[in-house]
């Protein structure tokens, strides 16, 4: 089969496998009572099945077996161990809850399998900020940090119905296009497989009567795949950029623009938590999607749709600019946009927090006044 025929078969097969097996997973989870209980910061009000990400794992493993002939450096052999480690650690975290340190250690082990494969080695930044060749140890540091950041950033945006799926779908469509144009068909097929999984899962995630969450099992797997695709994108040979609609030196900026939603949201909530003298992984309701829901009163679907549209517009804009603009100008523009967005959401978050504090204060004052006021019936009895 040629690439297009393979892509169609892989997409349909992956979609159907996830779509047909998720109801079985829901049944097992409900029977075993492995549901996610809502708490004070949850965006759902009733117990909901989790472990939807289990379907991602076996679908990817099967797909990797069928597309292995499209790789160039046995990438599947290096991807599967890391994928399996994150599947196991995500599954265990969904069932018994693990410490952030344990999950981070597992992630480091998982990405090590990818980093040692020559297909992912970034040998040059191709003139980005006038940087060209980089030593291997620096590649390991940069690439390792990049992969860990992407995995955890994607994990953190999985907070409302549909958001992680929509953002993941947008990212996969973009990477499918990039790898198809650069003739890296193995990675295009991985993106297509992951896209099919997310599209099939999305319907259940936003359903009212068959709802299921992907859980850490799913978000760690998707984040891992996104990090692999991003690393491969940055490691492309200069000749592979010939058909891509942006300058070679702008590739790092394009990668950031593709991942703008999880990266911006994570940087923002980490800054807020550290400023409030809390741990960066301490749970709260300061995420962008929480602001949209709590302050603007949007539904989960509306907030997810708006964020997804923003992601598409942002990427398209920077790809267009990246075809002409020099990377220093692109960096300045990216930083300016991020600062502007950070300010906007800071104001919304600040105003909303202040409003909540005023409401709570008013309730306390009213309660105190109610206690201080004499009881009318008691007065009558005294008379």
Tab-separated table of C-alpha atoms in Angstrom:
chain	number	residue	atom	x	y	z
A	1	UNK	CA	0.000	0.000	0.000
A	2	UNK	CA	1.093	3.569	-0.644
A	3	UNK	CA	1.078	6.216	2.075
A	4	UNK	CA	-2.455	7.532	1.492
A	5	UNK	CA	-3.955	4.042	1.491
A	6	UNK	CA	-2.035	3.177	4.654
A	7	UNK	CA	-3.151	6.434	6.285
A	8	UNK	CA	-6.830	5.730	5.567
A	9	UNK	CA	-6.606	2.158	6.887
A	10	UNK	CA	-4.707	3.245	10.007
A	11	UNK	CA	-7.121	6.093	10.737
A	12	UNK	CA	-10.292	4.030	10.292
A	13	UNK	CA	-8.870	1.024	12.121
A	14	UNK	CA	-7.660	3.105	15.081
A	15	UNK	CA	-10.903	5.086	15.280
A	16	UNK	CA	-13.078	1.979	15.262
A	17	UNK	CA	-10.889	0.131	17.763
A	18	UNK	CA	-11.149	2.959	20.307
A	19	UNK	CA	-14.814	3.678	19.569
A	20	UNK	CA	-15.881	0.049	19.939
A	21	UNK	CA	-13.798	-0.818	23.002
A	22	UNK	CA	-14.347	2.260	25.197
A	23	UNK	CA	-17.901	1.109	26.137
A	24	UNK	CA	-16.333	-2.157	27.344
A	25	UNK	CA	-13.833	-0.180	29.437
A	26	UNK	CA	-16.673	1.912	30.890
A	27	UNK	CA	-18.516	-1.286	31.839
A	28	UNK	CA	-15.481	-2.777	33.592
A	29	UNK	CA	-14.690	0.478	35.413
A	30	UNK	CA	-18.276	0.839	36.640
A	31	UNK	CA	-18.436	-2.821	37.699
A	32	UNK	CA	-15.145	-2.528	39.614
A	33	UNK	CA	-16.151	0.932	40.932
A	34	UNK	CA	-12.945	2.548	39.710
A	35	UNK	CA	-14.652	5.908	39.196
A	36	UNK	CA	-13.266	9.384	39.698
A	37	UNK	CA	-14.879	11.039	42.729
A	38	UNK	CA	-15.531	14.806	42.393
A	39	UNK	CA	-13.875	17.140	44.899
A	40	UNK	CA	-13.812	20.885	45.639
A	41	UNK	CA	-11.815	21.700	42.480
A	42	UNK	CA	-13.450	19.209	40.118
A	43	UNK	CA	-15.391	20.397	37.086
A	44	UNK	CA	-17.778	17.420	37.294
A	45	UNK	CA	-20.419	16.744	39.925
A	46	UNK	CA	-20.856	12.972	39.831
A	47	UNK	CA	-18.665	9.888	39.852
A	48	UNK	CA	-17.240	9.338	36.370
A	49	UNK	CA	-15.374	6.388	34.841
A	50	UNK	CA	-11.725	7.045	34.091
A	51	UNK	CA	-9.075	4.925	32.292
A	52	UNK	CA	-10.188	5.974	28.801
A	53	UNK	CA	-6.503	6.255	27.946
A	54	UNK	CA	-6.153	2.472	28.166
A	55	UNK	CA	-7.644	2.300	24.662
A	56	UNK	CA	-4.937	4.673	23.382
A	57	UNK	CA	-2.180	2.321	24.488
A	58	UNK	CA	-3.203	-0.888	22.773
A	59	UNK	CA	-4.320	1.022	19.662
A	60	UNK	CA	-0.904	2.675	19.333
A	61	UNK	CA	0.926	-0.609	19.908
A	62	UNK	CA	-1.091	-2.344	17.181
A	63	UNK	CA	-0.661	0.619	14.816
A	64	UNK	CA	3.112	0.703	15.381
A	65	UNK	CA	3.259	-2.945	14.369
A	66	UNK	CA	1.506	-2.202	11.059
A	67	UNK	CA	3.457	0.953	10.180
A	68	UNK	CA	6.918	-0.259	11.216
A	69	UNK	CA	7.989	-0.612	7.563
A	70	UNK	CA	7.755	3.167	7.171
A	71	UNK	CA	10.448	4.016	9.740
A	72	UNK	CA	14.109	4.667	9.052
A	73	UNK	CA	15.953	3.985	12.322
A	74	UNK	CA	13.790	1.378	14.090
A	75	UNK	CA	12.034	4.192	15.957
A	76	UNK	CA	9.192	1.899	17.012
A	77	UNK	CA	11.601	-0.251	19.047
A	78	UNK	CA	12.576	2.845	21.060
A	79	UNK	CA	9.061	4.305	21.332
A	80	UNK	CA	7.256	1.198	22.634
A	81	UNK	CA	9.259	0.817	25.917
A	82	UNK	CA	8.710	4.477	26.828
A	83	UNK	CA	5.050	4.230	25.881
A	84	UNK	CA	4.643	1.136	28.050
A	85	UNK	CA	6.335	2.734	31.064
A	86	UNK	CA	4.049	5.766	30.926
A	87	UNK	CA	1.005	3.559	30.407
A	88	UNK	CA	1.810	1.544	33.537
A	89	UNK	CA	2.636	4.598	35.656
A	90	UNK	CA	-0.449	6.463	34.412
A	91	UNK	CA	-2.687	3.469	35.105
A	92	UNK	CA	-1.305	3.106	38.605
A	93	UNK	CA	-1.738	6.838	39.263
A	94	UNK	CA	-5.372	6.670	38.153
A	95	UNK	CA	-5.992	3.781	40.534
A	96	UNK	CA	-3.973	4.613	43.672
A	97	UNK	CA	-2.477	8.122	43.086
A	98	UNK	CA	1.306	8.445	42.885
A	99	UNK	CA	3.577	11.241	44.074
A	100	UNK	CA	4.806	13.799	41.496
A	101	UNK	CA	8.366	12.580	42.117
A	102	UNK	CA	7.510	8.993	41.209
A	103	UNK	CA	5.784	10.083	38.000
A	104	UNK	CA	8.679	12.362	37.069
A	105	UNK	CA	11.203	9.557	37.555
A	106	UNK	CA	9.134	7.261	35.316
A	107	UNK	CA	8.950	9.987	32.669
A	108	UNK	CA	12.731	10.432	32.709
A	109	UNK	CA	13.230	6.700	32.167
A	110	UNK	CA	10.624	6.688	29.373
A	111	UNK	CA	12.122	9.593	27.415
A	112	UNK	CA	15.629	8.132	27.709
A	113	UNK	CA	14.660	5.409	25.215
A	114	UNK	CA	13.749	8.107	22.689
A	115	UNK	CA	16.724	10.392	23.298
A	116	UNK	CA	19.287	7.698	22.509
A	117	UNK	CA	17.794	7.010	19.060
A	118	UNK	CA	19.796	8.886	16.368
A	119	UNK	CA	16.602	9.745	14.497
A	120	UNK	CA	15.684	12.235	17.238
A	121	UNK	CA	19.097	13.855	17.710
A	122	UNK	CA	19.044	17.630	17.219
A	123	UNK	CA	22.440	18.457	15.754
A	124	UNK	CA	21.782	22.076	14.835
A	125	UNK	CA	19.301	24.889	15.504
A	126	UNK	CA	19.828	25.987	11.891
A	127	UNK	CA	20.501	29.625	12.683
A	128	UNK	CA	17.811	30.204	15.302
A	129	UNK	CA	19.129	33.246	17.207
A	130	UNK	CA	22.367	32.674	15.240
A	131	UNK	CA	22.873	29.261	16.869
A	132	UNK	CA	23.906	26.409	14.603
A	133	UNK	CA	25.746	23.277	15.750
A	134	UNK	CA	25.083	22.136	19.316
A	135	UNK	CA	27.060	19.480	21.271
A	136	UNK	CA	25.431	16.144	22.018
A	137	UNK	CA	25.269	16.662	25.791
A	138	UNK	CA	23.479	19.984	25.251
A	139	UNK	CA	21.023	18.221	22.950
A	140	UNK	CA	20.281	15.711	25.728
A	141	UNK	CA	19.619	18.499	28.235
A	142	UNK	CA	17.454	20.585	25.888
A	143	UNK	CA	15.542	17.639	24.426
A	144	UNK	CA	15.028	15.997	27.827
A	145	UNK	CA	13.679	19.198	29.352
A	146	UNK	CA	11.486	19.776	26.295
A	147	UNK	CA	9.927	16.308	26.435
A	148	UNK	CA	9.259	16.476	30.184
A	149	UNK	CA	7.715	19.929	29.810
A	150	UNK	CA	5.396	18.813	27.013
A	151	UNK	CA	4.296	15.622	28.796
A	152	UNK	CA	3.426	17.453	32.023
A	153	UNK	CA	1.925	20.485	30.288
A	154	UNK	CA	-0.503	18.329	28.350
A	155	UNK	CA	-1.329	16.392	31.507
A	156	UNK	CA	-2.221	19.643	33.282
A	157	UNK	CA	-4.705	20.909	30.667
A	158	UNK	CA	-6.833	17.775	31.037
A	159	UNK	CA	-9.218	19.531	33.414
A	160	UNK	CA	-12.556	19.892	31.599
A	161	UNK	CA	-14.572	17.841	29.149
A	162	UNK	CA	-13.195	17.886	25.618
A	163	UNK	CA	-10.253	20.251	26.111
A	164	UNK	CA	-7.367	17.772	26.042
A	165	UNK	CA	-8.988	15.988	23.091
A	166	UNK	CA	-9.527	19.154	21.027
A	167	UNK	CA	-6.042	20.530	21.692
A	168	UNK	CA	-4.544	17.118	20.932
A	169	UNK	CA	-6.509	16.854	17.677
A	170	UNK	CA	-5.320	20.304	16.553
A	171	UNK	CA	-1.699	19.412	17.324
A	172	UNK	CA	-1.955	16.049	15.542
A	173	UNK	CA	-3.457	17.592	12.400
A	174	UNK	CA	-0.606	20.107	12.229
A	175	UNK	CA	2.086	17.477	12.761
A	176	UNK	CA	0.455	15.142	10.239
A	177	UNK	CA	0.698	17.936	7.659
A	178	UNK	CA	4.291	18.807	8.573
A	179	UNK	CA	5.550	15.221	8.411
A	180	UNK	CA	3.648	14.483	5.216
A	181	UNK	CA	5.185	17.511	3.483
A	182	UNK	CA	8.648	16.633	4.805
A	183	UNK	CA	8.150	12.991	3.698
A	184	UNK	CA	8.592	11.614	7.212
A	185	UNK	CA	5.702	9.225	6.693
A	186	UNK	CA	6.283	7.070	9.787
A	187	UNK	CA	5.701	10.044	12.077
A	188	UNK	CA	2.782	11.277	9.985
A	189	UNK	CA	1.143	7.877	10.528
A	190	UNK	CA	1.782	8.061	14.290
A	191	UNK	CA	0.061	11.459	14.354
A	192	UNK	CA	-2.843	10.056	12.321
A	193	UNK	CA	-3.203	7.124	14.737
A	194	UNK	CA	-3.213	9.395	17.768
A	195	UNK	CA	-5.669	11.723	16.053
A	196	UNK	CA	-8.073	8.856	15.371
A	197	UNK	CA	-7.864	7.801	19.035
A	198	UNK	CA	-8.659	11.317	20.245
A	199	UNK	CA	-11.528	11.806	17.803
A	200	UNK	CA	-13.144	8.523	18.843
A	201	UNK	CA	-12.610	9.327	22.528
A	202	UNK	CA	-13.967	12.884	22.229
A	203	UNK	CA	-17.567	11.764	21.727
A	204	UNK	CA	-17.513	9.791	24.973
A	205	UNK	CA	-15.692	12.507	26.906
A	206	UNK	CA	-18.403	15.111	26.195
A	207	UNK	CA	-21.300	12.648	26.443
A	208	UNK	CA	-23.824	13.050	29.238
A	209	UNK	CA	-24.694	9.358	29.673
A	210	UNK	CA	-21.546	7.527	28.462
A	211	UNK	CA	-18.910	9.883	29.835
A	212	UNK	CA	-15.362	8.725	30.504
A	213	UNK	CA	-12.115	10.565	31.263
A	214	UNK	CA	-8.801	9.699	29.626
A	215	UNK	CA	-7.126	9.945	33.047
A	216	UNK	CA	-3.384	10.148	33.564
A	217	UNK	CA	-3.178	6.918	31.575
A	218	UNK	CA	-4.316	8.814	28.500
A	219	UNK	CA	-2.826	12.248	29.086
A	220	UNK	CA	0.669	10.867	29.718
A	221	UNK	CA	0.480	8.747	26.552
A	222	UNK	CA	-0.760	11.638	24.388
A	223	UNK	CA	1.789	14.014	25.926
A	224	UNK	CA	4.535	11.482	25.228
A	225	UNK	CA	3.490	11.164	21.568
A	226	UNK	CA	3.331	14.964	21.203
A	227	UNK	CA	6.818	15.281	22.705
A	228	UNK	CA	8.167	12.656	20.278
A	229	UNK	CA	6.639	14.428	17.274
A	230	UNK	CA	7.966	17.801	18.458
A	231	UNK	CA	11.464	16.417	18.972
A	232	UNK	CA	11.441	14.792	15.539
A	233	UNK	CA	10.207	18.041	13.976
A	234	UNK	CA	13.154	19.936	15.464
A	235	UNK	CA	15.549	17.156	14.397
A	236	UNK	CA	14.520	17.186	10.713
A	237	UNK	CA	17.303	17.450	8.162
A	238	UNK	CA	17.559	20.911	6.514
A	239	UNK	CA	16.589	19.354	3.169
A	240	UNK	CA	13.273	18.180	4.678
A	241	UNK	CA	12.150	21.787	5.145
A	242	UNK	CA	12.045	22.417	1.401
A	243	UNK	CA	8.279	21.838	1.140
A	244	UNK	CA	7.358	23.391	4.490
A	245	UNK	CA	5.737	26.869	4.411
A	246	UNK	CA	8.160	28.569	6.827
A	247	UNK	CA	11.851	29.348	7.133
A	248	UNK	CA	14.126	26.660	8.546
A	249	UNK	CA	15.459	28.980	11.264
A	250	UNK	CA	11.917	29.592	12.561
A	251	UNK	CA	11.235	25.927	13.392
A	252	UNK	CA	11.622	26.364	17.207
A	253	UNK	CA	9.116	29.245	17.183
A	254	UNK	CA	6.686	27.208	15.093
A	255	UNK	CA	7.011	24.336	17.592
A	256	UNK	CA	6.178	26.683	20.476
A	257	UNK	CA	3.196	28.099	18.577
A	258	UNK	CA	1.863	24.574	17.988
A	259	UNK	CA	2.074	23.885	21.737
A	260	UNK	CA	1.041	27.376	22.876
A	261	UNK	CA	-2.042	26.242	24.829
A	262	UNK	CA	-0.426	23.692	27.186
A	263	UNK	CA	2.857	25.643	27.479
A	264	UNK	CA	1.203	29.001	28.249
A	265	UNK	CA	-1.280	27.503	30.696
A	266	UNK	CA	1.407	25.579	32.577
A	267	UNK	CA	3.780	28.560	32.789
A	268	UNK	CA	0.918	30.719	34.029
A	269	UNK	CA	-0.372	28.390	36.768
A	270	UNK	CA	3.162	27.571	37.931
A	271	UNK	CA	3.896	31.300	38.276
A	272	UNK	CA	0.677	31.853	40.247
A	273	UNK	CA	1.329	28.907	42.567
A	274	UNK	CA	4.937	29.879	43.243
A	275	UNK	CA	3.874	33.507	43.851
A	276	UNK	CA	1.349	32.193	46.388
A	277	UNK	CA	4.130	30.131	48.020
A	278	UNK	CA	2.627	26.827	46.915
A	279	UNK	CA	4.197	23.903	45.095
A	280	UNK	CA	4.039	24.140	41.285
A	281	UNK	CA	2.052	20.874	41.145
A	282	UNK	CA	-0.439	21.894	43.859
A	283	UNK	CA	-3.960	21.563	42.377
A	284	UNK	CA	-6.144	24.665	42.068
A	285	UNK	CA	-8.641	26.347	39.722
A	286	UNK	CA	-6.290	28.881	38.143
A	287	UNK	CA	-6.029	27.229	34.723
A	288	UNK	CA	-7.160	29.167	31.661
A	289	UNK	CA	-10.115	26.826	31.190
A	290	UNK	CA	-11.187	27.419	34.797
A	291	UNK	CA	-11.114	31.189	34.235
A	292	UNK	CA	-13.306	30.804	31.148
A	293	UNK	CA	-15.786	28.621	33.025
A	294	UNK	CA	-15.810	30.381	36.405
A	295	UNK	CA	-15.557	34.004	35.254
A	296	UNK	CA	-17.245	33.988	31.847
A	297	UNK	CA	-19.769	31.313	32.746
A	298	UNK	CA	-18.973	29.173	29.714
A	299	UNK	CA	-19.794	25.482	29.475
A	300	UNK	CA	-17.058	22.875	29.123
A	301	UNK	CA	-17.756	22.478	25.407
A	302	UNK	CA	-17.731	26.233	24.790
A	303	UNK	CA	-14.480	26.777	26.684
A	304	UNK	CA	-12.809	23.842	24.914
A	305	UNK	CA	-14.001	25.056	21.499
A	306	UNK	CA	-12.719	28.609	22.098
A	307	UNK	CA	-9.308	27.383	23.269
A	308	UNK	CA	-9.072	24.998	20.304
A	309	UNK	CA	-9.921	27.785	17.834
A	310	UNK	CA	-7.329	30.031	19.462
A	311	UNK	CA	-4.716	27.293	19.043
A	312	UNK	CA	-5.485	26.947	15.317
A	313	UNK	CA	-5.471	30.703	14.672
A	314	UNK	CA	-2.242	31.166	16.626
A	315	UNK	CA	-0.398	28.432	14.712
A	316	UNK	CA	-1.633	29.570	11.288
A	317	UNK	CA	-0.627	33.161	12.070
A	318	UNK	CA	2.905	32.199	13.097
A	319	UNK	CA	3.342	29.847	10.141
A	320	UNK	CA	2.392	32.704	7.794
A	321	UNK	CA	4.758	35.086	9.582
A	322	UNK	CA	7.444	32.396	9.720
A	323	UNK	CA	7.569	32.220	5.931
A	324	UNK	CA	9.047	35.736	5.725
A	325	UNK	CA	10.019	37.132	9.133
A	326	UNK	CA	13.447	36.639	10.699
A	327	UNK	CA	13.479	34.634	13.907
A	328	UNK	CA	14.424	37.550	16.179
A	329	UNK	CA	11.289	39.364	15.070
A	330	UNK	CA	9.302	36.167	15.591
A	331	UNK	CA	10.688	35.797	19.114
A	332	UNK	CA	9.791	39.397	19.982
A	333	UNK	CA	6.283	38.904	18.608
A	334	UNK	CA	5.788	35.628	20.483
A	335	UNK	CA	6.985	37.113	23.771
A	336	UNK	CA	4.744	40.168	23.266
A	337	UNK	CA	1.663	38.015	22.651
A	338	UNK	CA	2.408	35.814	25.671
A	339	UNK	CA	2.870	38.856	27.941
A	340	UNK	CA	-0.389	40.361	26.652
A	341	UNK	CA	-2.303	37.123	27.261
A	342	UNK	CA	-0.732	36.727	30.699
A	343	UNK	CA	-1.843	40.254	31.637
A	344	UNK	CA	-5.394	39.714	30.356
A	345	UNK	CA	-5.839	36.489	32.300
A	346	UNK	CA	-4.142	37.985	35.355
A	347	UNK	CA	-6.703	40.787	35.406
A	348	UNK	CA	-9.622	38.390	34.937
A	349	UNK	CA	-8.285	36.046	37.590
A	350	UNK	CA	-7.548	38.909	39.991
A	351	UNK	CA	-10.970	40.512	39.529
A	352	UNK	CA	-12.760	37.201	39.909
A	353	UNK	CA	-10.761	36.272	43.021
A	354	UNK	CA	-11.459	39.707	44.521
A	355	UNK	CA	-15.165	39.321	43.744
A	356	UNK	CA	-15.271	35.913	45.437
A	357	UNK	CA	-13.479	37.340	48.482
A	358	UNK	CA	-15.984	40.213	48.678
A	359	UNK	CA	-18.914	37.791	48.466
A	360	UNK	CA	-17.452	35.588	51.213
A	361	UNK	CA	-16.735	38.642	53.370
A	362	UNK	CA	-20.287	39.926	52.881
A	363	UNK	CA	-21.692	36.532	53.869
A	364	UNK	CA	-19.581	36.512	57.044
A	365	UNK	CA	-20.687	40.058	57.939
A	366	UNK	CA	-24.350	39.176	57.346
A	367	UNK	CA	-23.921	36.088	59.504
A	368	UNK	CA	-22.389	38.133	62.333
A	369	UNK	CA	-25.141	40.749	62.056
A	370	UNK	CA	-27.753	37.997	62.194
A	371	UNK	CA	-26.280	36.721	65.453
A	372	UNK	CA	-26.073	40.203	66.991
A	373	UNK	CA	-29.660	41.221	66.171
A	374	UNK	CA	-32.093	40.407	69.031
A	375	UNK	CA	-34.781	37.817	68.407
A	376	UNK	CA	-38.187	39.589	67.983
A	377	UNK	CA	-40.084	36.709	69.633
A	378	UNK	CA	-37.809	36.882	72.648
A	379	UNK	CA	-38.547	40.612	72.968
A	380	UNK	CA	-42.286	39.956	72.997
A	381	UNK	CA	-41.897	37.287	75.684
A	382	UNK	CA	-39.838	39.678	77.808
A	383	UNK	CA	-42.684	42.180	77.638
